[in-house]
PDB file of C-alpha atoms in Angstrom:
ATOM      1  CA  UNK Q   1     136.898  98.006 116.801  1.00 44.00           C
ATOM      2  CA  UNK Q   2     134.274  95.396 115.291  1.00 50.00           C
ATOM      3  CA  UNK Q   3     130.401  95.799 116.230  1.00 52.00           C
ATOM      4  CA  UNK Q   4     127.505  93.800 115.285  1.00 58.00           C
ATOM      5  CA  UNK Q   5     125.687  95.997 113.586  1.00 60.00           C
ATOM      6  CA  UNK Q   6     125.795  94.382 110.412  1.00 58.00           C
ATOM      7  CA  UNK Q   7     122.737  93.213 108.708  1.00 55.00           C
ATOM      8  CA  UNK Q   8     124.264  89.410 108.632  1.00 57.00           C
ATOM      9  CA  UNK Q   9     123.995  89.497 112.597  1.00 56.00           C
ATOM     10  CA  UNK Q  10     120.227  89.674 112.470  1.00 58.00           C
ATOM     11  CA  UNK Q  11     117.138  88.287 110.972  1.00 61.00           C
ATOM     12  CA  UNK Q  12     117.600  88.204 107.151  1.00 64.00           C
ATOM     13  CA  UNK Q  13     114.552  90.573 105.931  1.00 69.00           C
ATOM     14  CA  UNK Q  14     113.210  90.985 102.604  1.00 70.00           C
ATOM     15  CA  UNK Q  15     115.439  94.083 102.223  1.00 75.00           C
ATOM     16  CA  UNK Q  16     118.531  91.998 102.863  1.00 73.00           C
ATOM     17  CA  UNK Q  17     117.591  89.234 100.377  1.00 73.00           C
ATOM     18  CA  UNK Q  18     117.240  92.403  97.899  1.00 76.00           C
ATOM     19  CA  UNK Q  19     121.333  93.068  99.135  1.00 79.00           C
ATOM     20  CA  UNK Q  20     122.824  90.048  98.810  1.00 77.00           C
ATOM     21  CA  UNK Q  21     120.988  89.495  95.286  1.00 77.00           C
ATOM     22  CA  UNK Q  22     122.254  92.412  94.004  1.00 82.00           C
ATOM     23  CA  UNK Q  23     126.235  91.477  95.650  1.00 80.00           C
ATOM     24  CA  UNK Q  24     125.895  88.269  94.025  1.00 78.00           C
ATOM     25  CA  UNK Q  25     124.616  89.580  90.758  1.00 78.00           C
ATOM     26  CA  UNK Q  26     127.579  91.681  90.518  1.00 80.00           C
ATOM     27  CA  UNK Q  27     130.130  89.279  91.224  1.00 77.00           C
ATOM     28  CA  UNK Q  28     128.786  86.915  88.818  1.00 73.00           C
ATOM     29  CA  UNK Q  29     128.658  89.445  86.401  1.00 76.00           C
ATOM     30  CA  UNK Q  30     132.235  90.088  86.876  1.00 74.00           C
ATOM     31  CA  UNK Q  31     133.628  86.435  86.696  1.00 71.00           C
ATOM     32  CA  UNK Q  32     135.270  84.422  84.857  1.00 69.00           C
ATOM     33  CA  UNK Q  33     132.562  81.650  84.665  1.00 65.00           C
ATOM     34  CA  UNK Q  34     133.356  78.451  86.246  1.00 67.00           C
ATOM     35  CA  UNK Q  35     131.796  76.710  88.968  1.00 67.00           C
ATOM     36  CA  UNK Q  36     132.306  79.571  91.544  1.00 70.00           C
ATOM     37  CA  UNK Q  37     130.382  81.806  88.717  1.00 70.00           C
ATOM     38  CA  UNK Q  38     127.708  78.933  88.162  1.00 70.00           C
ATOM     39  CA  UNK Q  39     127.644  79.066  92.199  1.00 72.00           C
ATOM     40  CA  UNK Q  40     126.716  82.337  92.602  1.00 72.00           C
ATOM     41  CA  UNK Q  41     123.853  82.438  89.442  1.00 75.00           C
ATOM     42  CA  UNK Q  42     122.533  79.477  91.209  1.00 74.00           C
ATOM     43  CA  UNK Q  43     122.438  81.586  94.004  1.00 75.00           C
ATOM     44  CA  UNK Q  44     120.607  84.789  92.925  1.00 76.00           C
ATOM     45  CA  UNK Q  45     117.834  81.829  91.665  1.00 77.00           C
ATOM     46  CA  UNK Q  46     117.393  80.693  94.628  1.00 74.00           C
ATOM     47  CA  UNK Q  47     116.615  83.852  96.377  1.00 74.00           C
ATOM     48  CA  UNK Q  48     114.611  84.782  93.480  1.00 74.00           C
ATOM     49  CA  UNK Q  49     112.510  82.302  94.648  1.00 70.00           C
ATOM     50  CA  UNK Q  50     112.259  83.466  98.123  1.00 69.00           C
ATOM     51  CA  UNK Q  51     111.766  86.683  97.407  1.00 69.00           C
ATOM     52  CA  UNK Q  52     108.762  85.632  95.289  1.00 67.00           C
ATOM     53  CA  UNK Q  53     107.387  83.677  98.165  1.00 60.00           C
ATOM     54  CA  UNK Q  54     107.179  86.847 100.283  1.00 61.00           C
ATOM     55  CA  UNK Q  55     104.564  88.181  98.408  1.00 56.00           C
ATOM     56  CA  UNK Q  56     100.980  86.068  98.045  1.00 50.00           C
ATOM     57  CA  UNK Q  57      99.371  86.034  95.706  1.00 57.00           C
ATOM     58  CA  UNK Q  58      95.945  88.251  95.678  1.00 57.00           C
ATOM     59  CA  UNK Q  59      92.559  86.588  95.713  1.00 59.00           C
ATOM     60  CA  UNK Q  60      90.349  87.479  92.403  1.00 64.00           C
ATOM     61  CA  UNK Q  61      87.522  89.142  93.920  1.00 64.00           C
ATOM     62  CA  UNK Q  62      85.022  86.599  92.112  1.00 69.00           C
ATOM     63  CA  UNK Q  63      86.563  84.344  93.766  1.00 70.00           C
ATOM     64  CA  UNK Q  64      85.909  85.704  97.097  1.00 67.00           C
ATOM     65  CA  UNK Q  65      82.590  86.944  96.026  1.00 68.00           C
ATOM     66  CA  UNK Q  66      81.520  83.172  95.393  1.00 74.00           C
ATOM     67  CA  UNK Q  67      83.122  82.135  98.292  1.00 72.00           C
ATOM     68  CA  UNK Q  68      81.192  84.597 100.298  1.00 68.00           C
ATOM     69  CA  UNK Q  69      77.928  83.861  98.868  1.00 70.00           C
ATOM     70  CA  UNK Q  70      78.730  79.758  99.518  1.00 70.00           C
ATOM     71  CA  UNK Q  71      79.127  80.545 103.305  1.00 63.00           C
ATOM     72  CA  UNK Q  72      76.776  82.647 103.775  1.00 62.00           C
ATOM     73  CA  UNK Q  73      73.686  80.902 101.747  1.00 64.00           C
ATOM     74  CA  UNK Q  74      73.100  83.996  99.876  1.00 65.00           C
ATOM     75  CA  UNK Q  75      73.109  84.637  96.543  1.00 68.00           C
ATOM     76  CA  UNK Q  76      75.694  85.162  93.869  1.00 67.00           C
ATOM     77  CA  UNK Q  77      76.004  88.616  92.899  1.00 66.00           C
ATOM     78  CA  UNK Q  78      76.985  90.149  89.896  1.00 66.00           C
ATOM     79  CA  UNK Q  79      78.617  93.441  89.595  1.00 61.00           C
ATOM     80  CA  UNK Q  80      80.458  96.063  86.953  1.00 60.00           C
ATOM     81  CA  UNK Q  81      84.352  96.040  86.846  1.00 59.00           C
ATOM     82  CA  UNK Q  82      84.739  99.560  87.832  1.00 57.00           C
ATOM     83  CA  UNK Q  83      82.444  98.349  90.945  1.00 54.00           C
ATOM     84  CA  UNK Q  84      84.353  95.484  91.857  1.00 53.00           C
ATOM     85  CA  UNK Q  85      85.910  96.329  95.616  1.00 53.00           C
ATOM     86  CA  UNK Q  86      83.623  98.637  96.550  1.00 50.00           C
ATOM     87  CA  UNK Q  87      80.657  96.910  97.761  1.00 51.00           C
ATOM     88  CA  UNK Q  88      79.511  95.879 101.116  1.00 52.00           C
ATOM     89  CA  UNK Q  89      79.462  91.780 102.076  1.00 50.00           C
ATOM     90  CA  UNK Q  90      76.674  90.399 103.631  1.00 50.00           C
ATOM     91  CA  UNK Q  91      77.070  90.119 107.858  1.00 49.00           C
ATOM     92  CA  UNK Q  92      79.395  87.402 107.959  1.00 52.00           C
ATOM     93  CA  UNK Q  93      80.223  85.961 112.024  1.00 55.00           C
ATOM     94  CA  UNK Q  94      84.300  85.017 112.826  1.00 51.00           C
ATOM     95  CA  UNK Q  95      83.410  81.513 112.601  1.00 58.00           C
ATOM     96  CA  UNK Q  96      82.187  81.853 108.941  1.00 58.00           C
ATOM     97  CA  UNK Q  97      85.058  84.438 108.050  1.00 57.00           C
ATOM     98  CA  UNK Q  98      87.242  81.344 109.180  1.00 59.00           C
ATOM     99  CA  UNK Q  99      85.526  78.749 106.363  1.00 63.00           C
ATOM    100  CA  UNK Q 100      86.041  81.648 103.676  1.00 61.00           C
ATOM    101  CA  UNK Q 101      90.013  82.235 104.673  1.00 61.00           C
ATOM    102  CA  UNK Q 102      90.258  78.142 104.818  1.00 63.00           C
ATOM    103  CA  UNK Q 103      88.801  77.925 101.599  1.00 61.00           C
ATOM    104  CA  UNK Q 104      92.212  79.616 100.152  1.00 59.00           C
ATOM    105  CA  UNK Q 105      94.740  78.381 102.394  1.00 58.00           C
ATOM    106  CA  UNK Q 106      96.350  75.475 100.993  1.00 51.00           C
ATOM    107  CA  UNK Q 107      98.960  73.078 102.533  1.00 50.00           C
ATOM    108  CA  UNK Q 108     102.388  72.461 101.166  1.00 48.00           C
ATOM    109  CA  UNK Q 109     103.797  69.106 101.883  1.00 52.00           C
ATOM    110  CA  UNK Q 110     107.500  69.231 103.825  1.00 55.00           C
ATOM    111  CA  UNK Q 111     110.408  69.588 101.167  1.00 57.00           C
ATOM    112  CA  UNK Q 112     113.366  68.189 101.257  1.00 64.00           C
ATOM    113  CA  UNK Q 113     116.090  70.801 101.414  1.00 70.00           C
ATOM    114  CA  UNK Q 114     119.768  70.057 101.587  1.00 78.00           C
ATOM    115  CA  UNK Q 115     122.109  71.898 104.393  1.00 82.00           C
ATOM    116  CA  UNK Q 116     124.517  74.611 102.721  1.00 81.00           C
ATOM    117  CA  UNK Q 117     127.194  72.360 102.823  1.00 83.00           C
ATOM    118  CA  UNK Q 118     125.280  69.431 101.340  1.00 81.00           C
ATOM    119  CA  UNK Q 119     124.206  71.581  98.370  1.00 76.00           C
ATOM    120  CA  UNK Q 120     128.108  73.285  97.103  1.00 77.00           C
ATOM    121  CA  UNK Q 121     128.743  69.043  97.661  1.00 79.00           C
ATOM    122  CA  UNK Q 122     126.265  67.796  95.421  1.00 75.00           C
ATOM    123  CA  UNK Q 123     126.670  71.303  92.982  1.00 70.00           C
ATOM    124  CA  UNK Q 124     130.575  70.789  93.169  1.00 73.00           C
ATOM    125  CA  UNK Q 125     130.949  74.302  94.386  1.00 71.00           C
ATOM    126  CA  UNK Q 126     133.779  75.591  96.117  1.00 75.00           C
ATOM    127  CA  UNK Q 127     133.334  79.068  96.839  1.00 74.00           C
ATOM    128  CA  UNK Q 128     135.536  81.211  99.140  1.00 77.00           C
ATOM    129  CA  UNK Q 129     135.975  83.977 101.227  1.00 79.00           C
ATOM    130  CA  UNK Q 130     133.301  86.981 101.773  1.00 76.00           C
ATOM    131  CA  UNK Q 131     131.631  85.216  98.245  1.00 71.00           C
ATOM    132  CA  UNK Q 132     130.738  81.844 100.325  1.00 77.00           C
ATOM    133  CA  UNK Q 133     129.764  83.912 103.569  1.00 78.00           C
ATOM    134  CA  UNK Q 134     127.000  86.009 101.540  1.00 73.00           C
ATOM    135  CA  UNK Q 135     125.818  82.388  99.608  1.00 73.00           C
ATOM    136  CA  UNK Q 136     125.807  80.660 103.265  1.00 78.00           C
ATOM    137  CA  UNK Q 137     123.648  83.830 104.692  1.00 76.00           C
ATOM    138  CA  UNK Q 138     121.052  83.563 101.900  1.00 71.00           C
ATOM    139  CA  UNK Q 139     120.892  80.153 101.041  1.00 75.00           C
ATOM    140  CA  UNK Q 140     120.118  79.838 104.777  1.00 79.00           C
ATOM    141  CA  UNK Q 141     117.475  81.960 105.206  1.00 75.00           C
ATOM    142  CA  UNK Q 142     116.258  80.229 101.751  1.00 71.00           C
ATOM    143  CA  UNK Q 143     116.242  77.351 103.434  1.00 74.00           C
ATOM    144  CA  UNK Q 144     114.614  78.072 106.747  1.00 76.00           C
ATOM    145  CA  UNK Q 145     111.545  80.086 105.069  1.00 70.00           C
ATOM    146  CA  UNK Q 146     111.177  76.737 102.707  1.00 66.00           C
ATOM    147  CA  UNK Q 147     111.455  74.235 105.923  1.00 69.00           C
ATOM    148  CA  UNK Q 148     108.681  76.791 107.545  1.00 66.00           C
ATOM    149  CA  UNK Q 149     106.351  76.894 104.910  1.00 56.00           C
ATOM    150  CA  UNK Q 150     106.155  72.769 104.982  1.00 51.00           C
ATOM    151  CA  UNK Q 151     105.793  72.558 108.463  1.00 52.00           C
ATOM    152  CA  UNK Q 152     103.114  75.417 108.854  1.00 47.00           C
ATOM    153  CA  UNK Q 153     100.406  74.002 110.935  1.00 47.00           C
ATOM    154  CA  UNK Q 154      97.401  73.553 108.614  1.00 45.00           C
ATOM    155  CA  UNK Q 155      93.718  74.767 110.239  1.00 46.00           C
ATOM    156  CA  UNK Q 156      91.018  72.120 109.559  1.00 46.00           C
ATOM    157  CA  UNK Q 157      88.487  73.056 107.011  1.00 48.00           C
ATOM    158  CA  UNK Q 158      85.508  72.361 109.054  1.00 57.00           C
ATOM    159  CA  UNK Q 159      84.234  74.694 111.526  1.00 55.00           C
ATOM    160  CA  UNK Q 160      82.334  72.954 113.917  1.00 62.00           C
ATOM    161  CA  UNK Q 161      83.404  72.164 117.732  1.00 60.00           C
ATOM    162  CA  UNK Q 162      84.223  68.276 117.016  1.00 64.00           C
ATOM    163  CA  UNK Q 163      86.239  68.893 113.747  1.00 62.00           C
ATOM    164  CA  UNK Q 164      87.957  72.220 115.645  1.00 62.00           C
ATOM    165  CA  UNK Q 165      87.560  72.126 119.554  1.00 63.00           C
ATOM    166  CA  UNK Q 166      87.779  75.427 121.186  1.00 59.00           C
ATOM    167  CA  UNK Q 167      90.895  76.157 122.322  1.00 58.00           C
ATOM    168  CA  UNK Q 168      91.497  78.655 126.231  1.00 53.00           C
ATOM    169  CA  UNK Q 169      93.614  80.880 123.541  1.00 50.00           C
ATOM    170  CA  UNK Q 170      90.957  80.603 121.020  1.00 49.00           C
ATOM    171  CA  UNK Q 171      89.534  83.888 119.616  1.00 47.00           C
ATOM    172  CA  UNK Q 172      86.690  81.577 117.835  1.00 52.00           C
ATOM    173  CA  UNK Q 173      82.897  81.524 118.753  1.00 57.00           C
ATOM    174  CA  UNK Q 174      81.128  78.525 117.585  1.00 67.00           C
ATOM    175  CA  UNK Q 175      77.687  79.207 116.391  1.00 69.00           C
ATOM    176  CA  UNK Q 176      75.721  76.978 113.692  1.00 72.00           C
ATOM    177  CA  UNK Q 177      76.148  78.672 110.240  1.00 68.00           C
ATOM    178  CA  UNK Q 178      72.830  78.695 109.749  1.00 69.00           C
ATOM    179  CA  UNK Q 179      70.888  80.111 112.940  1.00 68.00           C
ATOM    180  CA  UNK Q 180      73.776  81.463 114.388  1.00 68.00           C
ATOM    181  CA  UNK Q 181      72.916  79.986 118.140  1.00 71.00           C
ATOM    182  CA  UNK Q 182      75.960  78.638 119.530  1.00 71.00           C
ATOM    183  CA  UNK Q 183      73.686  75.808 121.300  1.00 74.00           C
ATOM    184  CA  UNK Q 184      72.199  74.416 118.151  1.00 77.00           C
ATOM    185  CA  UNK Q 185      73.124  70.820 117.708  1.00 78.00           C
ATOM    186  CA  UNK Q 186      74.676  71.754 114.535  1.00 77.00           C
ATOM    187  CA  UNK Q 187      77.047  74.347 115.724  1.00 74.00           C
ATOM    188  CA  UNK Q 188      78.140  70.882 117.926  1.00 74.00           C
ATOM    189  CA  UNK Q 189      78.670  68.725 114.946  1.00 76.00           C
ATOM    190  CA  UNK Q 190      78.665  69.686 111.481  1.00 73.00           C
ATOM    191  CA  UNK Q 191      76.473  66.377 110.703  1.00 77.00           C
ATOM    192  CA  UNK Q 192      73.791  67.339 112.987  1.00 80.00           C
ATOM    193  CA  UNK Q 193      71.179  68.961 111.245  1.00 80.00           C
ATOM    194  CA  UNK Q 194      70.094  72.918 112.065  1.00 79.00           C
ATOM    195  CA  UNK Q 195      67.318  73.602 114.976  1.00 78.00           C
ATOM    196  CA  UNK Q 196      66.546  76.902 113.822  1.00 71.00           C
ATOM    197  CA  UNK Q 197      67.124  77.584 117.263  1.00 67.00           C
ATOM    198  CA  UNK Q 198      67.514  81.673 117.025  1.00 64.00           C
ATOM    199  CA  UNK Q 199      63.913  81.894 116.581  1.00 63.00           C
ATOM    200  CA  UNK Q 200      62.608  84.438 118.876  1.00 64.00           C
ATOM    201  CA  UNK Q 201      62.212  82.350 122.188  1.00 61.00           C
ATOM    202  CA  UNK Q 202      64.521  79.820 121.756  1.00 63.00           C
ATOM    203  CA  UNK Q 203      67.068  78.778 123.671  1.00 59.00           C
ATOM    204  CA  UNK Q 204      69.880  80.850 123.609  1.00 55.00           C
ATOM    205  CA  UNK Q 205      68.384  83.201 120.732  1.00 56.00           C
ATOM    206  CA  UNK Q 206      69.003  86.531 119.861  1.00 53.00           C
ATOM    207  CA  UNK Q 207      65.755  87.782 120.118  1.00 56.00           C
ATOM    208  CA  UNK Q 208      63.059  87.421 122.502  1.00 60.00           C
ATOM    209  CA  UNK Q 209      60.065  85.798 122.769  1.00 61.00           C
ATOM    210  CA  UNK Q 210      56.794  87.734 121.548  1.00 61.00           C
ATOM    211  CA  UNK Q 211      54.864  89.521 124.631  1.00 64.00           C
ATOM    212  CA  UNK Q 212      52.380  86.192 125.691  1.00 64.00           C
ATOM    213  CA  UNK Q 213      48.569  87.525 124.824  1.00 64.00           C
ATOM    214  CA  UNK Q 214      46.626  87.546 128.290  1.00 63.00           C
ATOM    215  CA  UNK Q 215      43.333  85.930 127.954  1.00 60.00           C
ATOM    216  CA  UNK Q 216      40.408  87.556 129.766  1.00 60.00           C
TER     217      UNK Q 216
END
């Protein structure tokens, strides 16, 4: 009686890369060299590689200290190693935590990545049996996580509504940067220039106007 319970049915997780690495390993270990040996080294690089990719790598918290202060306007500050982590970040609005994340996203063009076929044809490979199924299984997911990468949809740097419109499944709230009033012109259009229009009694503000004086 067969079932599909086996890992190569499903999604191919981190923890199966980790698998068929360490079958592969083995059975190169164990041959006789050649190009089914060469195959299967080839192999455990590539999903080296992957399994590399799963893991970003961190920000330096400078980094994202300068970063903050940039967005924000504020200043730069400068704290002790052992305090590094464990300080509070000036208020910082979703559309402002958006410029700080775009700031560190960068976009990979599309590679160019051969079918499994194409690459035991162009390696000279001939593998067989259960060794060719587990090299098909992770070169394919290989593969698919490097065609995903390049055609990840990249987020615009800018902010405002004409460089990003506001989407009906947009979480985003467009306010200017600077007054924080989502009617200021330059919440609009990034080239408009700021209104200061969250002084108390502006339009739209967050605070209200001061109690009018009556004259006797």
């Amino acid at each position: 009686m067969t079932t599909n319970n086996h890992p190569a049915h499903g999604p191919v997780s981190l923890e199966r890369l980790h698998q068929i690495r360490e079958i592969l390993s083995k059975a190169s270990a164990q041959s006789d060299g050649g190009n089914l040996g060469y195959a299967m080294a080839d192999a455990v690089k590539v999903i080296d590689g992957v399994i590399a990719s799963f893991g970003a790598e961190p920000v330096p918290f400078d980094a994202l200290r300068d970063a903050v202060a940039e967005v924000s306007g504020g200043p730069v500050m400068e704290w002790s190693d052992i305090y590094k982590g464990h300080q509070a970040v000036p208020f910082i609005n979703f559309n402002s935590l958006a410029r700080i994340v775009d700031k560190f996203r960068t976009s990979q063009p599309a590679p160019v990545v051969p079918t499994f076929d194409e690459w035991l044809e162009i390696r000279g490979n001939k593998p067989l049996g259960w060794v060719k199924d587990a090299m098909r299984e992770s070169y394919d997911a290989c593969r698919a996580s490097m065609l995903q990468t390049g055609n990840s949809p990249v987020t615009p740097v800018c902010w405002c509504s004409t460089c990003r419109p506001v989407t009906m499944n947009d979480m985003r709230f467009v306010v200017c940067p600077e007054c924080g009033n989502k009617r200021c012109p330059r919440a609009s259009d990034h080239n408009n220039a700021c209104t200061g229009s969250n002084d108390p009694g502006q339009v739209s503000s967050a605070y209200p106007a001061a109690p009018q004086q009556e004259v006797n």
